[in-house]
Short mmCIF file of C-alpha atoms and ligand atoms in Angstrom, two decimals:
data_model
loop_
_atom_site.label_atom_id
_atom_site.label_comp_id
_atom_site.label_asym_id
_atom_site.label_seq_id
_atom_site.Cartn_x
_atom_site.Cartn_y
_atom_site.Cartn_z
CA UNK A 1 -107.30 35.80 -200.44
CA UNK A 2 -107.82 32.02 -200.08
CA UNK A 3 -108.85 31.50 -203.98
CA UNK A 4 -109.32 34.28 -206.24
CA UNK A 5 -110.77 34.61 -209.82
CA UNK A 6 -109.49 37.51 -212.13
CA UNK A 7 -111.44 38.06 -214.89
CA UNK A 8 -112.18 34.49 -216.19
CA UNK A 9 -113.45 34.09 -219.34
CA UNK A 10 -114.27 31.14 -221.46
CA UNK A 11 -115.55 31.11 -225.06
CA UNK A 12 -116.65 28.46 -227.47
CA UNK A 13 -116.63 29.69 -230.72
CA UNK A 14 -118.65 33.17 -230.55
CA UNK A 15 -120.24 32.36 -227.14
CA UNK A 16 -118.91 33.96 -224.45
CA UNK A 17 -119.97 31.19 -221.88
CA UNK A 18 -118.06 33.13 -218.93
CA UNK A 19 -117.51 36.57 -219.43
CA UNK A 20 -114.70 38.79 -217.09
CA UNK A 21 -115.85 36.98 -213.90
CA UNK A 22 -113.77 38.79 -210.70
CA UNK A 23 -114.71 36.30 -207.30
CA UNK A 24 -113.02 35.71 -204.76
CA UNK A 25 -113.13 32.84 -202.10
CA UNK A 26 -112.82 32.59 -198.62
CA UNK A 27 -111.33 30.02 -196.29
CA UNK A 28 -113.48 27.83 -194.64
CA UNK A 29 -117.12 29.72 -195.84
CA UNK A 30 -119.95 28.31 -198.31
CA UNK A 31 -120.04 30.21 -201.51
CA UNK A 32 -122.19 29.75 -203.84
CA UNK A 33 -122.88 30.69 -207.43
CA UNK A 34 -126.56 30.63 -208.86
CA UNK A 35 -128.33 31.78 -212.33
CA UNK A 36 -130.68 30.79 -215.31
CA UNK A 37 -129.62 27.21 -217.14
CA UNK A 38 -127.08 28.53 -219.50
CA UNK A 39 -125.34 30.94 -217.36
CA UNK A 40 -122.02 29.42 -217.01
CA UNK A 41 -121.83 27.88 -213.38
CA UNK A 42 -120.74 24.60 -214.68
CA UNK A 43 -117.82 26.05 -217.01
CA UNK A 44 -116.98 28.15 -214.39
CA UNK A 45 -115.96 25.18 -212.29
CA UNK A 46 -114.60 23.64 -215.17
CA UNK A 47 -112.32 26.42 -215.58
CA UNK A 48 -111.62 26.82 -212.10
CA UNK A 49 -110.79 22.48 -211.79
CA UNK A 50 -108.94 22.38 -214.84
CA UNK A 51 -111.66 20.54 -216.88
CA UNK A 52 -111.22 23.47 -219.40
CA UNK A 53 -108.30 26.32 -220.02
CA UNK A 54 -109.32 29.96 -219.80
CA UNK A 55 -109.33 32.03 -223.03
CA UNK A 56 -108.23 34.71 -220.86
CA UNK A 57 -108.06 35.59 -216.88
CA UNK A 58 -106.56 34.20 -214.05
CA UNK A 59 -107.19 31.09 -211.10
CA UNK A 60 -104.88 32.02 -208.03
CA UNK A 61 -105.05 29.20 -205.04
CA UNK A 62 -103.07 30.20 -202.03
CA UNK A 63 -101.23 32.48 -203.86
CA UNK A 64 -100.56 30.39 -206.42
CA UNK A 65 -101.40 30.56 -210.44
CA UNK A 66 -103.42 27.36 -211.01
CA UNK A 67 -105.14 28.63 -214.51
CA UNK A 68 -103.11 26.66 -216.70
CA UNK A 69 -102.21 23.48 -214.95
CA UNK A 70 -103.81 19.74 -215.45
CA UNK A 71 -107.15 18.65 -213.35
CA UNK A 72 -105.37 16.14 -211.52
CA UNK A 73 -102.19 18.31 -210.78
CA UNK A 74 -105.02 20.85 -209.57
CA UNK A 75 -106.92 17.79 -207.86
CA UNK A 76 -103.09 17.29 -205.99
CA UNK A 77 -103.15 20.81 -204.74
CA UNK A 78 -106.47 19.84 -202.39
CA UNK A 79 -109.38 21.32 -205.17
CA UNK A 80 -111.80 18.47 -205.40
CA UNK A 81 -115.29 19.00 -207.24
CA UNK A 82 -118.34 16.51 -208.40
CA UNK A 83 -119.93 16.40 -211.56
CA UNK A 84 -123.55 18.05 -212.43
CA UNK A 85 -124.18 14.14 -213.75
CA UNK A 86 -122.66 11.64 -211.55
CA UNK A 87 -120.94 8.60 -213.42
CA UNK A 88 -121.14 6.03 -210.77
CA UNK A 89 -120.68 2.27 -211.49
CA UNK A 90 -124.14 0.71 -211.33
CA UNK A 91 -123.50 -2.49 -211.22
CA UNK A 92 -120.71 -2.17 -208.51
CA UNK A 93 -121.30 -1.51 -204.51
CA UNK A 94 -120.59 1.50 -202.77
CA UNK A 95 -117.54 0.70 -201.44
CA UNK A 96 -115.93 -0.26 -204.79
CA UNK A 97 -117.19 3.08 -206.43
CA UNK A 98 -115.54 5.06 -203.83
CA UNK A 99 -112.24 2.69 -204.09
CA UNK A 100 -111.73 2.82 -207.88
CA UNK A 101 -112.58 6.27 -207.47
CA UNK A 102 -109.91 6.82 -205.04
CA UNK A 103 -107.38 4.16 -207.09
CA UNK A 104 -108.02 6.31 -210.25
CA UNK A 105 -106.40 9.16 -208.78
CA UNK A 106 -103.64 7.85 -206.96
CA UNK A 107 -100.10 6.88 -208.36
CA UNK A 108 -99.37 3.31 -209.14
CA UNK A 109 -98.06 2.79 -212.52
CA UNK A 110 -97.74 -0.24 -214.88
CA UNK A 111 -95.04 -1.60 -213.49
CA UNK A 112 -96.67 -2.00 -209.95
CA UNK A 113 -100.05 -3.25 -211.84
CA UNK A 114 -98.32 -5.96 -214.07
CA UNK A 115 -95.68 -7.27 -210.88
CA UNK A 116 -98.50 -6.31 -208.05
CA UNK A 117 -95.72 -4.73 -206.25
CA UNK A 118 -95.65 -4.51 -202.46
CA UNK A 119 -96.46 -0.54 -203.13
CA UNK A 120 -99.53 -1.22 -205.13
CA UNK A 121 -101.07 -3.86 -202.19
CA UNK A 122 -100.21 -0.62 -199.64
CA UNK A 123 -102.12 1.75 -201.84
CA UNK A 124 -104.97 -0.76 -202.46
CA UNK A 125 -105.09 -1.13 -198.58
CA UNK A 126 -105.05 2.42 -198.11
CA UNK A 127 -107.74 3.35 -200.54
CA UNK A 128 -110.17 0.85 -198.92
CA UNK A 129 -109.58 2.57 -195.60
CA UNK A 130 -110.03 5.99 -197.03
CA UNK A 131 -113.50 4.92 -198.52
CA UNK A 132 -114.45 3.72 -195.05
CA UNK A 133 -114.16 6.70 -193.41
CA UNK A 134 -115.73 9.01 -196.17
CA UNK A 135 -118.44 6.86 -196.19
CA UNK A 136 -118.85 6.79 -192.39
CA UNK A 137 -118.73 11.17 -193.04
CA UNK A 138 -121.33 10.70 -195.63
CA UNK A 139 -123.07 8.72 -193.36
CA UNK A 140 -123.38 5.38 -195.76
CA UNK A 141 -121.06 2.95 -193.65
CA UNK A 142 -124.24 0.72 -193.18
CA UNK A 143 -124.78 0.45 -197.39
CA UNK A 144 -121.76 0.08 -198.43
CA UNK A 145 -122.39 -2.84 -199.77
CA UNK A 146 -125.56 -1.73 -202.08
CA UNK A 147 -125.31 -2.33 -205.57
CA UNK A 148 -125.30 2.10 -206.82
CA UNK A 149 -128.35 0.69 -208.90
CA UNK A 150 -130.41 0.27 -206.12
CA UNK A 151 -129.65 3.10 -204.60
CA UNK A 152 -131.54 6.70 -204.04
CA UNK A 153 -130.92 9.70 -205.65
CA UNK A 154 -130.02 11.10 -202.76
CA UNK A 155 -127.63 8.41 -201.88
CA UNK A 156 -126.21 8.66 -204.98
CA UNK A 157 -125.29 12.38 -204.33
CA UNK A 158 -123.43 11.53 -200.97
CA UNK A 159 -121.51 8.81 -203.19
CA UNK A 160 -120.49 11.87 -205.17
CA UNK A 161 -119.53 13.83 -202.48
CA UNK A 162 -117.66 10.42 -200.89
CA UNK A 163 -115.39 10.45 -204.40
CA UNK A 164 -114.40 14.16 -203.72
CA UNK A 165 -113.58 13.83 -199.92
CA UNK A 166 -111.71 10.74 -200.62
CA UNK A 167 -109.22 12.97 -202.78
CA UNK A 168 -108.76 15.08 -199.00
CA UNK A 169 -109.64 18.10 -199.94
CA UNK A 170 -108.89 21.77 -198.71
CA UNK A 171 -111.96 23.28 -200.87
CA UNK A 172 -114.73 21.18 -203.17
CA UNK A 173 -116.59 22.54 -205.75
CA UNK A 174 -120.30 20.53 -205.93
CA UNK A 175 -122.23 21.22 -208.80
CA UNK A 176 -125.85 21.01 -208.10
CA UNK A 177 -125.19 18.46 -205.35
CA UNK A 178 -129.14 18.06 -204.71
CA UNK A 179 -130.76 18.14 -207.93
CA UNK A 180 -133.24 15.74 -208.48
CA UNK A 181 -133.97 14.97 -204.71
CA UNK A 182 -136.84 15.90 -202.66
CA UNK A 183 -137.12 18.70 -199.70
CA UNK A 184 -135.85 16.20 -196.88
CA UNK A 185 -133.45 14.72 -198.49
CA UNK A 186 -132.39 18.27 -199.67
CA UNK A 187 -132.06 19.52 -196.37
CA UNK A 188 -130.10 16.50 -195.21
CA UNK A 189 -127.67 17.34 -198.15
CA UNK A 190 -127.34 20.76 -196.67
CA UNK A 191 -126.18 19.91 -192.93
CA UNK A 192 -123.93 17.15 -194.58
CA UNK A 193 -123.15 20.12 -196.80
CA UNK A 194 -122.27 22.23 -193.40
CA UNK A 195 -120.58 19.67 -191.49
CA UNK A 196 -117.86 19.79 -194.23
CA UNK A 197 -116.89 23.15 -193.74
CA UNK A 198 -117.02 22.49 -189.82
CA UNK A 199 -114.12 20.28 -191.02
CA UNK A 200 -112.14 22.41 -191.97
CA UNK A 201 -113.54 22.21 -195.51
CA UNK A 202 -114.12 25.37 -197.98
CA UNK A 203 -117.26 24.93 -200.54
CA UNK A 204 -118.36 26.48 -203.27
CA UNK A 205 -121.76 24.86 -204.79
CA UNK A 206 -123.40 26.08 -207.37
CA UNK A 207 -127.74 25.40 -207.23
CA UNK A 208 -130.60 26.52 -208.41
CA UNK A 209 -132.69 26.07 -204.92
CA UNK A 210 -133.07 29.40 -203.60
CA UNK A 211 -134.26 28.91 -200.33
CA UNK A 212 -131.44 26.31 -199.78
CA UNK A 213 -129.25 28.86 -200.82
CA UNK A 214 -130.88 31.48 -198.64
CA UNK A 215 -130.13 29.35 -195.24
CA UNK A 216 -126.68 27.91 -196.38
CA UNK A 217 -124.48 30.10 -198.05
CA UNK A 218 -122.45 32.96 -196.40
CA UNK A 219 -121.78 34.46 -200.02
CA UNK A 220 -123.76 34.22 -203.55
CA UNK A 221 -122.41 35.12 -206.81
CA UNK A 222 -124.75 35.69 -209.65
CA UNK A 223 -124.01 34.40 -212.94
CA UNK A 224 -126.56 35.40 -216.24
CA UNK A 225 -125.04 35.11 -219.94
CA UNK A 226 -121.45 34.49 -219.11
CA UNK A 227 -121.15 37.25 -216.89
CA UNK A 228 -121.66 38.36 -212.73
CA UNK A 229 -124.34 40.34 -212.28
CA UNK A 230 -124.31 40.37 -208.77
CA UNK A 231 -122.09 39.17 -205.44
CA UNK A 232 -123.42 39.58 -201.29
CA UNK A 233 -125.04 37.93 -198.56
CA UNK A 234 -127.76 36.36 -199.00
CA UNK A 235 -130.01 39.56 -198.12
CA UNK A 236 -128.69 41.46 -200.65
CA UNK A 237 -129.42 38.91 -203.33
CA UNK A 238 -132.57 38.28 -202.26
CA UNK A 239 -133.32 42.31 -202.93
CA UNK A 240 -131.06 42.80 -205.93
CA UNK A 241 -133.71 44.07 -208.43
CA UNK A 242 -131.01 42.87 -211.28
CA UNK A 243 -131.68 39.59 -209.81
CA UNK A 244 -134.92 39.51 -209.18
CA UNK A 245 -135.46 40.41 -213.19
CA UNK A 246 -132.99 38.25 -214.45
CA UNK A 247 -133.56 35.47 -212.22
CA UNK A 248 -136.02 34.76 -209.70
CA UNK A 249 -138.87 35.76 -212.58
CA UNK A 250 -140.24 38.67 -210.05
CA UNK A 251 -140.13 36.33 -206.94
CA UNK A 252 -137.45 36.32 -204.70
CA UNK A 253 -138.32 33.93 -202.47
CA UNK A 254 -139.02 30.52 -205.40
N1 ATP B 1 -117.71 22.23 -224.02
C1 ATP B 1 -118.56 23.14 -224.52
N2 ATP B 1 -118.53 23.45 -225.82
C2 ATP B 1 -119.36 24.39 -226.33
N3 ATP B 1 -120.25 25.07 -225.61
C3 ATP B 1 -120.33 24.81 -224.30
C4 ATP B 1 -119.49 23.83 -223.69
N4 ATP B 1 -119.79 23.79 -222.37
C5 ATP B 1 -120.75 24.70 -222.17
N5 ATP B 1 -121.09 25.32 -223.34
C6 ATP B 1 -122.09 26.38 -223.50
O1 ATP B 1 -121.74 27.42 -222.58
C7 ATP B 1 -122.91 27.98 -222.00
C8 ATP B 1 -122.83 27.83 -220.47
O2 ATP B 1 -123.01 26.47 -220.14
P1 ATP B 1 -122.90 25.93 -218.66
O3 ATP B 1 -123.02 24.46 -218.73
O4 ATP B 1 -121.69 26.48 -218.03
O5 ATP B 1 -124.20 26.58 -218.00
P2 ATP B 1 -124.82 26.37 -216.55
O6 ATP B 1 -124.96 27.69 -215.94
O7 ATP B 1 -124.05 25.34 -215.81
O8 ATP B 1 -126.28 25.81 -216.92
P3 ATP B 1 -127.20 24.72 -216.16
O9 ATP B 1 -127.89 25.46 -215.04
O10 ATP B 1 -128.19 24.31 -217.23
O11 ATP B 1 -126.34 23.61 -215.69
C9 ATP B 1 -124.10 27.24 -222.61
O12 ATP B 1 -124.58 28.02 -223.68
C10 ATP B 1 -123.49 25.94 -223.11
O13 ATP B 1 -124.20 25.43 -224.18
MG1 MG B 2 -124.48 23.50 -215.07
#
């Protein structure tokens, strides 16, 4: 299996915020995880990105035991993931978000910052032409030049999802990646959301839009208290009555 989970768990203090979670993860498909505010989604991708360390359970990625190693030596292996709340730089452009973004997670070290050595100008040069062409994917080459204050929400969210691609990625982990923005623009999300994994990209997303969801995922995990109450296609979630109690409030289709 591409990326497996083995029961993960994560507690703070007495909570157990993720509870014996088993997933696994598929190359190239959209997984995604939904349940009530509270359930665990986000520290389950904290776990899984190396935000937090498990109490107990295992991360394998390509075979490999990633459960205990750094976020950015986890970042090198080709995870990439954006933030519930996106930090972006208000008062910088586009372009420069995605740059420093890129700069802040690529080598250079004092030495080549104090003497602006020959490999820093290469870097800088090749950090500018990475943002360029995750923009142009994103499909913001014509604003990158807007201040991020005076951009949409939705804009905003493709700047997220700029910051992970520029990182190339093998799988990305976007949570909530269209909270906050309306139908359209929600549906936009989705196909940009799609035409990632026709390139070659693996997502996992975690959201709380069902019928997104519904249309986009090819596998939906079900997280309530810490712990999965539920895995399948879309169809079976939909008629899970565990779900439907726990969840969906009686209504399958909200
Ligand atoms: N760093 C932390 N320290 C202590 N408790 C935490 C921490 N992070 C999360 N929790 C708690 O763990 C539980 C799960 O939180 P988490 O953010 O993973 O939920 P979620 O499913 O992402 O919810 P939402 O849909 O509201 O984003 C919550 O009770 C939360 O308060
Ligand atoms: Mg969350």
């Amino acid at each position: 299996m591409y990326l497996e989970i083995k029961q993960l768990s994560k507690q703070f203090g007495g909570l157990h915020a993720v509870n014996n979670v088993d997933f696994s993860i598929e190359k190239g498909k959209i997984n995604a995880i939904i349940g009530p505010n509270g359930a665990g989604k986000s520290t389950f991708f904290n776990l899984i990105s190396g935000v937090h360390k498990p109490t107990s359970g295992k991360v394998i990625f390509k075979g490999k035991d990633i459960s205990n190693l750094a976020a950015n030596e986890i970042a090198e292996l080709g995870v990439a993931r954006t933030f519930q709340t996106t930090n972006l730089f208000e008062r910088s452009t586009i372009f420069d978000n995605v740059v420093v973004g890129h700069r802040l997670r690529t080598r250079s070290n004092l030495f080549d910052a104090i003497f602006r050595t020959k490999r820093l100008k290469q870097e800088e040069e090749k950090s500018k032409e990475i943002a360029l062409e995750v923009l142009d994917f994103v499909g913001l080459s014509n604003y990158a030049d807007r201040l991020v204050a005076n951009i949409s929400q939705e804009e905003k969210k493709r700047v997220a999802f700029a910051l992970a691609l520029a990182t190339d990625p093998e799988i990305v982990f976007l949570d909530e990646p269209t909270a906050g923005v309306n139908p359209d623009e929600t549906e936009k999300l989705s196909y940009l959301i799609e035409k990632m994994t026709q390139g070659g990209i693996t997502v996992c997303l975690i959201e709380h839009k069902m019928k997104m969801i519904m249309n986009l995922a090819d596998k939906i995990m079900v997280l309530n208290y810490g712990e999965k109450i539920a895995e399948g296609i879309p169809e079976e979630i939909n008629k899970n009555e565990q779900v439907i109690k726990a969840y969906l409030g009686g209504s399958a289709s909200a």
